[in-house]
């Protein structure tokens, strides 16, 4: 039996909740000076000042053996990234301890330490040093890194002139050549084109085969399935499952649903003539496979299954659903009238499909109403017909999740600069 | 353990009873009170220090038309302005040396000191992306910023040699003490920077106070004037400012004329050491929270 690589005991991390919003979490001296007498007073009275604490990670214990590849799965905010941050010593735990046997390398982001003004060559050394390699080590692996990233011709070009694909490839290449005994990886594979993703997965597989220990956080169940022997499910800061990877995925899948449309067919609180009734809502990916979670930035297909008492050809169909934000605001209405594609056939059983490329709402639960009008007659109409459960994804394909403080909606865009007369 | 009522299915089922035979490389746990300085770890990361310092230098004059010429121009123009206003109009005494040489000699260590404070003071905030994404001894960041300012110093030093040639000041044996005064400058600069940069993460007030502090400090130091201008009974108090000793030290080593005393050097060394050691401990104490605040 191999040795322990990682022993985590009752690890917990609490953040003090401030009632400010966004990222303005640093204080001003004035605030602290003003708060000081209050705190002192409370202490003198023998009571501790009550802070509202949020446990991002709560009493987590587990052991990992050398050479094991562990997949960590869970919703956004389940504590996955906090766990990796504590293990890589970026932040301190509030309680508990972790014993680490071996050199740790962490890859929490693609391109950590990269600077756009510096050349590819300079960035390789910079990023290598930031990730914990010595200069000599980078020198030794330099050719391999360049070859892996396929950027030979652009080594002396500033990184800001790189295409985003090249940038990501080079950044990953540096990190991939870090040779720690324990590797902590957070969702960095969600970048680049699928060809490069395959290459990255292959490299991760090599790392695992070389007998190194890997902790791997991902939303990509296929990657977890392929790479990991063991799986951990985190929920609200606690470990809810810890075992072999396929069971962990199954456990996670059981507890999540991209779309909730609770007994849609049986609902009585519906309007319309009812000769056509919605029976089920499904969310699919681009290939039409049903999916369990919706990530921001994904191409989606929403399918609205129905049963109809009539069969019609080339009918005038107004099919629509609207989306309300978690706060209850009406965000949008997706219907076949506005896009002028309302000529549709009606089958005895079938589904209407709405393609929604590059899904752009942030994480949260969205409440949706469903409506269908055929030849001017409302046939089925349900308020709160289903909810969409959305997780933050890598919208811009940069390997980074966009800070939530930037707003609730993401749009595709591209900046450029132009001179003008 | 579970506050949300979810049932643990196989949590930590196969935990082996025996403790691992080896010693852990790292133990991660909450630390209380003072943390060890862990200088060995700092040494292991020396390459990072070097690379971050060179990065700062490379980036500083990118996209400027004059580039490296700024390194020469800045101290030169500043010295000229001082020479015209304080030496020319105000006729401040310069202990018998040519005023331009006198003021340049004082500006050499002062610019290093002030530049280090300025750059290191904001360095942690400027590198927040690194701090929140990867571990390394945080102390490297302000020290690397200080090291980057050293490059400017070296260029100015070459300029000083040219001035010496022009004014025909012959170097004496005293010049070999220059490295000591340079070290004193760095010790004081890094010591103060450690305090400033660390506290700046928690209280951004320091960012706004810093230029003001540097300005006051400049006038409390004998850059534009000679220490002899300070009344004798105040000299002891005045000497607590470490800048007095390293500035006068530079003048003593280069020009040979200075009000430098042994007590000044002693008190400056002591004050700088206090700043440095306390700064290092305070920094280590508060650096654990950096990633949570930045």
Tab-separated table of C-alpha atoms in Angstrom, chain A residues 3-4 7-9 13 15 25-29 32 55 58-59 61-63 65-66 85-86 88-102 106 108-109 112-113 115 117-118 122 125-126 129-131 134-136 160 230 236 238-242 251, chain B residues 1-4 6-31 41 44-45 47-48 50-52 55 58-59 62-63 129-136 138 201-206 287-288 291-294:
chain	number	residue	atom	x	y	z
A	3	UNK	CA	2.077	6.174	1.511
A	4	UNK	CA	-0.160	9.030	2.468
A	7	UNK	CA	-4.033	14.118	5.278
A	8	UNK	CA	-6.768	16.630	5.933
A	9	UNK	CA	-8.361	16.818	9.361
A	13	UNK	CA	-12.508	28.203	6.620
A	15	UNK	CA	-15.172	34.357	6.117
A	25	UNK	CA	-13.839	44.162	1.604
A	26	UNK	CA	-10.810	46.131	2.697
A	27	UNK	CA	-11.342	48.613	5.433
A	28	UNK	CA	-10.301	52.163	5.929
A	29	UNK	CA	-8.322	53.097	8.954
A	32	UNK	CA	-11.317	50.446	12.318
A	55	UNK	CA	-18.159	28.763	6.544
A	58	UNK	CA	-16.674	23.182	7.189
A	59	UNK	CA	-15.074	20.277	8.991
A	61	UNK	CA	-11.472	15.416	6.586
A	62	UNK	CA	-9.947	12.974	4.118
A	63	UNK	CA	-6.744	11.170	3.219
A	65	UNK	CA	-2.569	8.316	-1.003
A	66	UNK	CA	0.414	8.826	-3.228
A	85	UNK	CA	-6.486	27.512	-1.887
A	86	UNK	CA	-5.937	26.271	1.634
A	88	UNK	CA	-1.766	25.371	-1.699
A	89	UNK	CA	-1.229	27.766	1.245
A	90	UNK	CA	-2.671	30.806	-0.504
A	91	UNK	CA	-5.078	31.307	2.345
A	92	UNK	CA	-5.059	30.024	5.911
A	93	UNK	CA	-7.673	27.695	7.349
A	94	UNK	CA	-9.716	28.965	10.274
A	95	UNK	CA	-9.453	25.617	11.984
A	96	UNK	CA	-8.287	22.079	11.465
A	97	UNK	CA	-5.089	21.024	9.778
A	98	UNK	CA	-3.674	19.432	6.658
A	99	UNK	CA	-0.449	17.492	6.433
A	100	UNK	CA	1.179	17.525	3.045
A	101	UNK	CA	3.870	15.026	2.105
A	102	UNK	CA	5.807	16.351	-0.855
A	106	UNK	CA	-0.982	24.490	-7.835
A	108	UNK	CA	-5.614	27.592	-9.970
A	109	UNK	CA	-5.712	29.685	-13.109
A	112	UNK	CA	-0.732	33.043	-13.396
A	113	UNK	CA	2.144	35.496	-13.476
A	115	UNK	CA	2.367	39.766	-18.224
A	117	UNK	CA	3.882	43.403	-22.173
A	118	UNK	CA	6.567	40.735	-21.876
A	122	UNK	CA	10.227	36.213	-20.688
A	125	UNK	CA	10.609	32.255	-17.043
A	126	UNK	CA	8.344	34.561	-15.080
A	129	UNK	CA	9.292	31.109	-11.228
A	130	UNK	CA	5.893	32.149	-9.924
A	131	UNK	CA	4.724	28.540	-10.011
A	134	UNK	CA	13.976	27.579	-10.314
A	135	UNK	CA	15.570	29.346	-13.236
A	136	UNK	CA	17.696	26.300	-14.003
A	160	UNK	CA	-0.362	40.841	-25.783
A	230	UNK	CA	-11.465	8.780	-6.637
A	236	UNK	CA	-22.103	23.868	1.153
A	238	UNK	CA	-19.022	19.801	3.523
A	239	UNK	CA	-17.953	16.507	2.001
A	240	UNK	CA	-21.143	14.710	1.045
A	241	UNK	CA	-19.486	11.883	-0.819
A	242	UNK	CA	-15.987	10.438	-0.864
A	251	UNK	CA	-23.982	10.896	-6.444
B	1	UNK	CA	-20.957	17.999	10.581
B	2	UNK	CA	-23.617	18.566	7.992
B	3	UNK	CA	-25.631	21.649	8.589
B	4	UNK	CA	-27.836	21.091	5.601
B	6	UNK	CA	-27.419	15.892	3.506
B	7	UNK	CA	-26.467	12.364	4.401
B	8	UNK	CA	-22.772	11.493	4.129
B	9	UNK	CA	-22.594	8.323	2.113
B	10	UNK	CA	-19.021	7.201	2.387
B	11	UNK	CA	-17.271	10.007	4.184
B	12	UNK	CA	-13.823	9.054	5.358
B	13	UNK	CA	-14.808	5.434	5.583
B	14	UNK	CA	-11.443	3.890	5.019
B	15	UNK	CA	-9.280	6.138	7.189
B	16	UNK	CA	-6.231	4.126	8.239
B	17	UNK	CA	-5.595	4.123	11.970
B	18	UNK	CA	-1.817	4.360	11.877
B	19	UNK	CA	-0.052	7.655	11.398
B	20	UNK	CA	2.144	8.079	8.332
B	21	UNK	CA	5.726	7.134	9.052
B	22	UNK	CA	7.285	10.134	7.328
B	23	UNK	CA	7.243	13.723	8.433
B	24	UNK	CA	4.997	16.012	6.466
B	25	UNK	CA	6.711	18.498	4.161
B	26	UNK	CA	4.198	21.134	5.099
B	27	UNK	CA	1.561	21.353	7.774
B	28	UNK	CA	-1.248	23.728	6.946
B	29	UNK	CA	-3.057	25.021	10.006
B	30	UNK	CA	-4.164	28.261	11.539
B	31	UNK	CA	-1.210	30.012	13.132
B	41	UNK	CA	12.200	29.167	2.341
B	44	UNK	CA	14.630	28.740	-2.009
B	45	UNK	CA	12.585	31.381	-3.803
B	47	UNK	CA	15.049	33.053	-8.416
B	48	UNK	CA	11.527	34.415	-8.170
B	50	UNK	CA	15.337	38.094	-9.222
B	51	UNK	CA	12.796	37.510	-11.974
B	52	UNK	CA	10.164	39.759	-10.397
B	55	UNK	CA	10.197	42.209	-14.677
B	58	UNK	CA	11.627	45.812	-17.963
B	59	UNK	CA	8.054	46.979	-17.623
B	62	UNK	CA	8.022	50.008	-21.864
B	63	UNK	CA	6.057	52.168	-24.258
B	129	UNK	CA	-3.480	38.566	-9.035
B	130	UNK	CA	-0.384	36.599	-8.019
B	131	UNK	CA	-1.153	36.642	-4.321
B	132	UNK	CA	-4.650	35.288	-4.738
B	133	UNK	CA	-3.642	32.537	-7.154
B	134	UNK	CA	-0.326	31.082	-6.079
B	135	UNK	CA	1.739	30.590	-2.961
B	136	UNK	CA	5.195	32.014	-2.386
B	138	UNK	CA	4.849	37.300	0.124
B	201	UNK	CA	-3.352	45.793	1.944
B	202	UNK	CA	-5.686	46.231	4.898
B	203	UNK	CA	-5.942	49.993	4.976
B	204	UNK	CA	-5.744	51.676	1.604
B	205	UNK	CA	-5.302	54.935	3.475
B	206	UNK	CA	-1.571	54.352	3.318
B	287	UNK	CA	0.465	38.119	5.302
B	288	UNK	CA	-1.768	35.109	6.016
B	291	UNK	CA	-5.342	36.544	-0.166
B	292	UNK	CA	-8.651	36.994	1.662
B	293	UNK	CA	-8.550	40.773	1.472
B	294	UNK	CA	-6.965	41.480	-1.913
